Amino acid sequence: MEGAFVSCTMIVGFATLPLHIGMIIIGAKYKDQCPVEIMIPIYLIAAGAAGILGSLYSFGMSFRKQRDEESEEVGPLCSLKRLHTVIQLLLLAWFACGSFWIYKNYQPNYTDPNSPKYCHKTLYLFAFWSTFSHYFISFIVMICGCCMLCVFYICYIYKYSRKDYDMPRIFLPKS
């Protein structure tokens, strides 16, 4: 099961790599062109870099796991997993902040660069839609995960509903 998760993570990481590179490029190109919220370009740069690093980490961990399956060494690998978990939690908080900065300023002024509500149209719309795409991808992954869990549960129940197996006590009605 862990192998399937790592494979799925690698596929999603590879598929979103162009998006993360685009986030860095757009954020850097229009860094000083959003006075309505100066953190939007910084959010794009940091989120893009973090996405690339996360993908590289996933690739590295899968290759390391394949290489080290024979060895008994788990100490350094376990420490890396804990560090990765902490970093992912910080990135989740950063994503929440970025979402707040983007969505609270929905439809800024795209035409007057001297306005305090101005934000370059390309920068803002790219930030808006890239953040939305992250929400959408997360939603699709959660729906697929729930569907897979339901299928596994149904298969499990079917396996133990046949007469030649004893069903675990947890699924039997109280008598």
PDB file of C-alpha atoms in Angstrom, residues 19-128:
ATOM      1  CA  LEU A  19       2.987  24.530 -12.580  1.00  0.00           C
ATOM      2  CA  HIS A  20       5.572  24.999  -9.831  1.00  0.00           C
ATOM      3  CA  ILE A  21       8.167  26.284 -12.283  1.00  0.00           C
ATOM      4  CA  GLY A  22       5.568  28.687 -13.656  1.00  0.00           C
ATOM      5  CA  MET A  23       4.772  29.893 -10.144  1.00  0.00           C
ATOM      6  CA  ILE A  24       8.417  30.820  -9.581  1.00  0.00           C
ATOM      7  CA  ILE A  25       8.738  32.543 -12.964  1.00  0.00           C
ATOM      8  CA  ILE A  26       5.491  34.548 -12.708  1.00  0.00           C
ATOM      9  CA  GLY A  27       6.130  35.500  -9.081  1.00  0.00           C
ATOM     10  CA  ALA A  28       9.665  36.701  -9.848  1.00  0.00           C
ATOM     11  CA  LYS A  29       8.707  38.520 -13.058  1.00  0.00           C
ATOM     12  CA  TYR A  30       5.888  40.517 -11.468  1.00  0.00           C
ATOM     13  CA  LYS A  31       7.337  40.755  -7.940  1.00  0.00           C
ATOM     14  CA  ASP A  32       6.736  44.497  -7.472  1.00  0.00           C
ATOM     15  CA  GLN A  33       3.529  44.811  -9.476  1.00  0.00           C
ATOM     16  CA  CYS A  34       0.840  44.013  -6.919  1.00  0.00           C
ATOM     17  CA  PRO A  35       0.412  46.782  -4.333  1.00  0.00           C
ATOM     18  CA  VAL A  36      -3.009  45.455  -3.299  1.00  0.00           C
ATOM     19  CA  GLU A  37      -1.162  42.538  -1.639  1.00  0.00           C
ATOM     20  CA  ILE A  38       2.621  42.492  -1.808  1.00  0.00           C
ATOM     21  CA  MET A  39       2.718  38.918  -0.496  1.00  0.00           C
ATOM     22  CA  ILE A  40       1.076  37.338  -3.572  1.00  0.00           C
ATOM     23  CA  PRO A  41       4.265  37.217  -5.692  1.00  0.00           C
ATOM     24  CA  ILE A  42       6.293  36.070  -2.681  1.00  0.00           C
ATOM     25  CA  TYR A  43       3.723  33.362  -2.034  1.00  0.00           C
ATOM     26  CA  LEU A  44       4.027  32.184  -5.644  1.00  0.00           C
ATOM     27  CA  ILE A  45       7.828  32.046  -5.508  1.00  0.00           C
ATOM     28  CA  ALA A  46       7.937  30.212  -2.178  1.00  0.00           C
ATOM     29  CA  ALA A  47       5.113  27.802  -3.042  1.00  0.00           C
ATOM     30  CA  GLY A  48       6.683  26.998  -6.414  1.00  0.00           C
ATOM     31  CA  ALA A  49      10.082  26.335  -4.860  1.00  0.00           C
ATOM     32  CA  ALA A  50       8.525  24.232  -2.102  1.00  0.00           C
ATOM     33  CA  GLY A  51       6.561  22.222  -4.673  1.00  0.00           C
ATOM     34  CA  ILE A  52       9.738  21.459  -6.617  1.00  0.00           C
ATOM     35  CA  LEU A  53      11.620  20.513  -3.443  1.00  0.00           C
ATOM     36  CA  GLY A  54       8.733  18.309  -2.337  1.00  0.00           C
ATOM     37  CA  SER A  55       8.753  16.519  -5.680  1.00  0.00           C
ATOM     38  CA  LEU A  56      12.511  16.024  -5.516  1.00  0.00           C
ATOM     39  CA  TYR A  57      12.163  14.676  -1.973  1.00  0.00           C
ATOM     40  CA  SER A  58       9.519  12.172  -3.101  1.00  0.00           C
ATOM     41  CA  PHE A  59      11.680  11.026  -6.004  1.00  0.00           C
ATOM     42  CA  GLY A  60      14.717  10.702  -3.739  1.00  0.00           C
ATOM     43  CA  MET A  61      12.847   8.771  -1.079  1.00  0.00           C
ATOM     44  CA  SER A  62      11.429   6.284  -3.571  1.00  0.00           C
ATOM     45  CA  PHE A  63      14.850   5.626  -5.087  1.00  0.00           C
ATOM     46  CA  ARG A  64      16.470   5.390  -1.662  1.00  0.00           C
ATOM     47  CA  LYS A  65      13.809   2.942  -0.499  1.00  0.00           C
ATOM     48  CA  GLN A  66      14.393   0.734  -3.535  1.00  0.00           C
ATOM     49  CA  ARG A  67      18.140   0.817  -2.895  1.00  0.00           C
ATOM     50  CA  ASP A  68      17.959   0.220   0.858  1.00  0.00           C
ATOM     51  CA  GLU A  69      15.263  -2.484   0.984  1.00  0.00           C
ATOM     52  CA  GLU A  70      17.872  -5.092   1.872  1.00  0.00           C
ATOM     53  CA  SER A  71      19.548  -3.062   4.624  1.00  0.00           C
ATOM     54  CA  GLU A  72      18.269  -2.821   8.204  1.00  0.00           C
ATOM     55  CA  GLU A  73      19.107   0.894   8.577  1.00  0.00           C
ATOM     56  CA  VAL A  74      15.997   2.920   9.508  1.00  0.00           C
ATOM     57  CA  GLY A  75      17.343   5.712  11.728  1.00  0.00           C
ATOM     58  CA  PRO A  76      18.264   8.381   9.171  1.00  0.00           C
ATOM     59  CA  LEU A  77      15.302   7.534   6.941  1.00  0.00           C
ATOM     60  CA  CYS A  78      12.889   7.884   9.869  1.00  0.00           C
ATOM     61  CA  SER A  79      14.382  11.284  10.782  1.00  0.00           C
ATOM     62  CA  LEU A  80      13.959  12.487   7.204  1.00  0.00           C
ATOM     63  CA  LYS A  81      10.314  11.422   7.222  1.00  0.00           C
ATOM     64  CA  ARG A  82       9.692  13.387  10.419  1.00  0.00           C
ATOM     65  CA  LEU A  83      11.414  16.460   8.996  1.00  0.00           C
ATOM     66  CA  HIS A  84       9.376  16.131   5.809  1.00  0.00           C
ATOM     67  CA  THR A  85       6.157  15.939   7.856  1.00  0.00           C
ATOM     68  CA  VAL A  86       7.031  19.140   9.731  1.00  0.00           C
ATOM     69  CA  ILE A  87       7.880  20.898   6.468  1.00  0.00           C
ATOM     70  CA  GLN A  88       4.586  19.739   4.928  1.00  0.00           C
ATOM     71  CA  LEU A  89       2.646  21.154   7.886  1.00  0.00           C
ATOM     72  CA  LEU A  90       4.430  24.493   7.518  1.00  0.00           C
ATOM     73  CA  LEU A  91       3.659  24.471   3.798  1.00  0.00           C
ATOM     74  CA  LEU A  92       0.011  23.790   4.544  1.00  0.00           C
ATOM     75  CA  ALA A  93      -0.036  26.901   6.742  1.00  0.00           C
ATOM     76  CA  TRP A  94       1.738  28.871   3.965  1.00  0.00           C
ATOM     77  CA  PHE A  95      -0.857  27.651   1.455  1.00  0.00           C
ATOM     78  CA  ALA A  96      -3.643  28.814   3.774  1.00  0.00           C
ATOM     79  CA  CYS A  97      -2.004  32.243   4.055  1.00  0.00           C
ATOM     80  CA  GLY A  98      -1.575  32.453   0.273  1.00  0.00           C
ATOM     81  CA  SER A  99      -5.205  31.505  -0.250  1.00  0.00           C
ATOM     82  CA  PHE A 100      -6.250  34.240   2.162  1.00  0.00           C
ATOM     83  CA  TRP A 101      -4.094  36.869   0.428  1.00  0.00           C
ATOM     84  CA  ILE A 102      -5.405  35.915  -3.005  1.00  0.00           C
ATOM     85  CA  TYR A 103      -9.096  35.418  -2.290  1.00  0.00           C
ATOM     86  CA  LYS A 104      -9.559  38.400   0.026  1.00  0.00           C
ATOM     87  CA  ASN A 105      -8.481  40.692  -2.832  1.00  0.00           C
ATOM     88  CA  TYR A 106     -10.640  39.043  -5.464  1.00  0.00           C
ATOM     89  CA  GLN A 107     -10.876  41.123  -8.621  1.00  0.00           C
ATOM     90  CA  PRO A 108      -8.298  43.810  -7.944  1.00  0.00           C
ATOM     91  CA  ASN A 109      -7.847  46.772 -10.251  1.00  0.00           C
ATOM     92  CA  TYR A 110      -6.009  45.533 -13.349  1.00  0.00           C
ATOM     93  CA  THR A 111      -5.866  48.844 -15.245  1.00  0.00           C
ATOM     94  CA  ASP A 112      -4.448  51.630 -13.031  1.00  0.00           C
ATOM     95  CA  PRO A 113      -0.896  50.858 -11.778  1.00  0.00           C
ATOM     96  CA  ASN A 114      -1.052  53.890  -9.455  1.00  0.00           C
ATOM     97  CA  SER A 115      -4.099  52.578  -7.595  1.00  0.00           C
ATOM     98  CA  PRO A 116      -3.530  50.933  -4.188  1.00  0.00           C
ATOM     99  CA  LYS A 117      -5.923  48.178  -5.312  1.00  0.00           C
ATOM    100  CA  TYR A 118      -3.853  47.407  -8.428  1.00  0.00           C
ATOM    101  CA  CYS A 119      -2.387  44.014  -9.215  1.00  0.00           C
ATOM    102  CA  HIS A 120      -0.948  42.929 -12.542  1.00  0.00           C
ATOM    103  CA  LYS A 121      -3.594  40.846 -14.278  1.00  0.00           C
ATOM    104  CA  THR A 122      -1.263  37.997 -15.264  1.00  0.00           C
ATOM    105  CA  LEU A 123       0.172  37.739 -11.754  1.00  0.00           C
ATOM    106  CA  TYR A 124      -3.165  37.782  -9.976  1.00  0.00           C
ATOM    107  CA  LEU A 125      -5.012  35.438 -12.326  1.00  0.00           C
ATOM    108  CA  PHE A 126      -2.120  32.983 -12.351  1.00  0.00           C
ATOM    109  CA  ALA A 127      -2.020  33.002  -8.537  1.00  0.00           C
ATOM    110  CA  PHE A 128      -5.794  32.637  -8.379  1.00  0.00           C
TER     111      PHE A 128
END
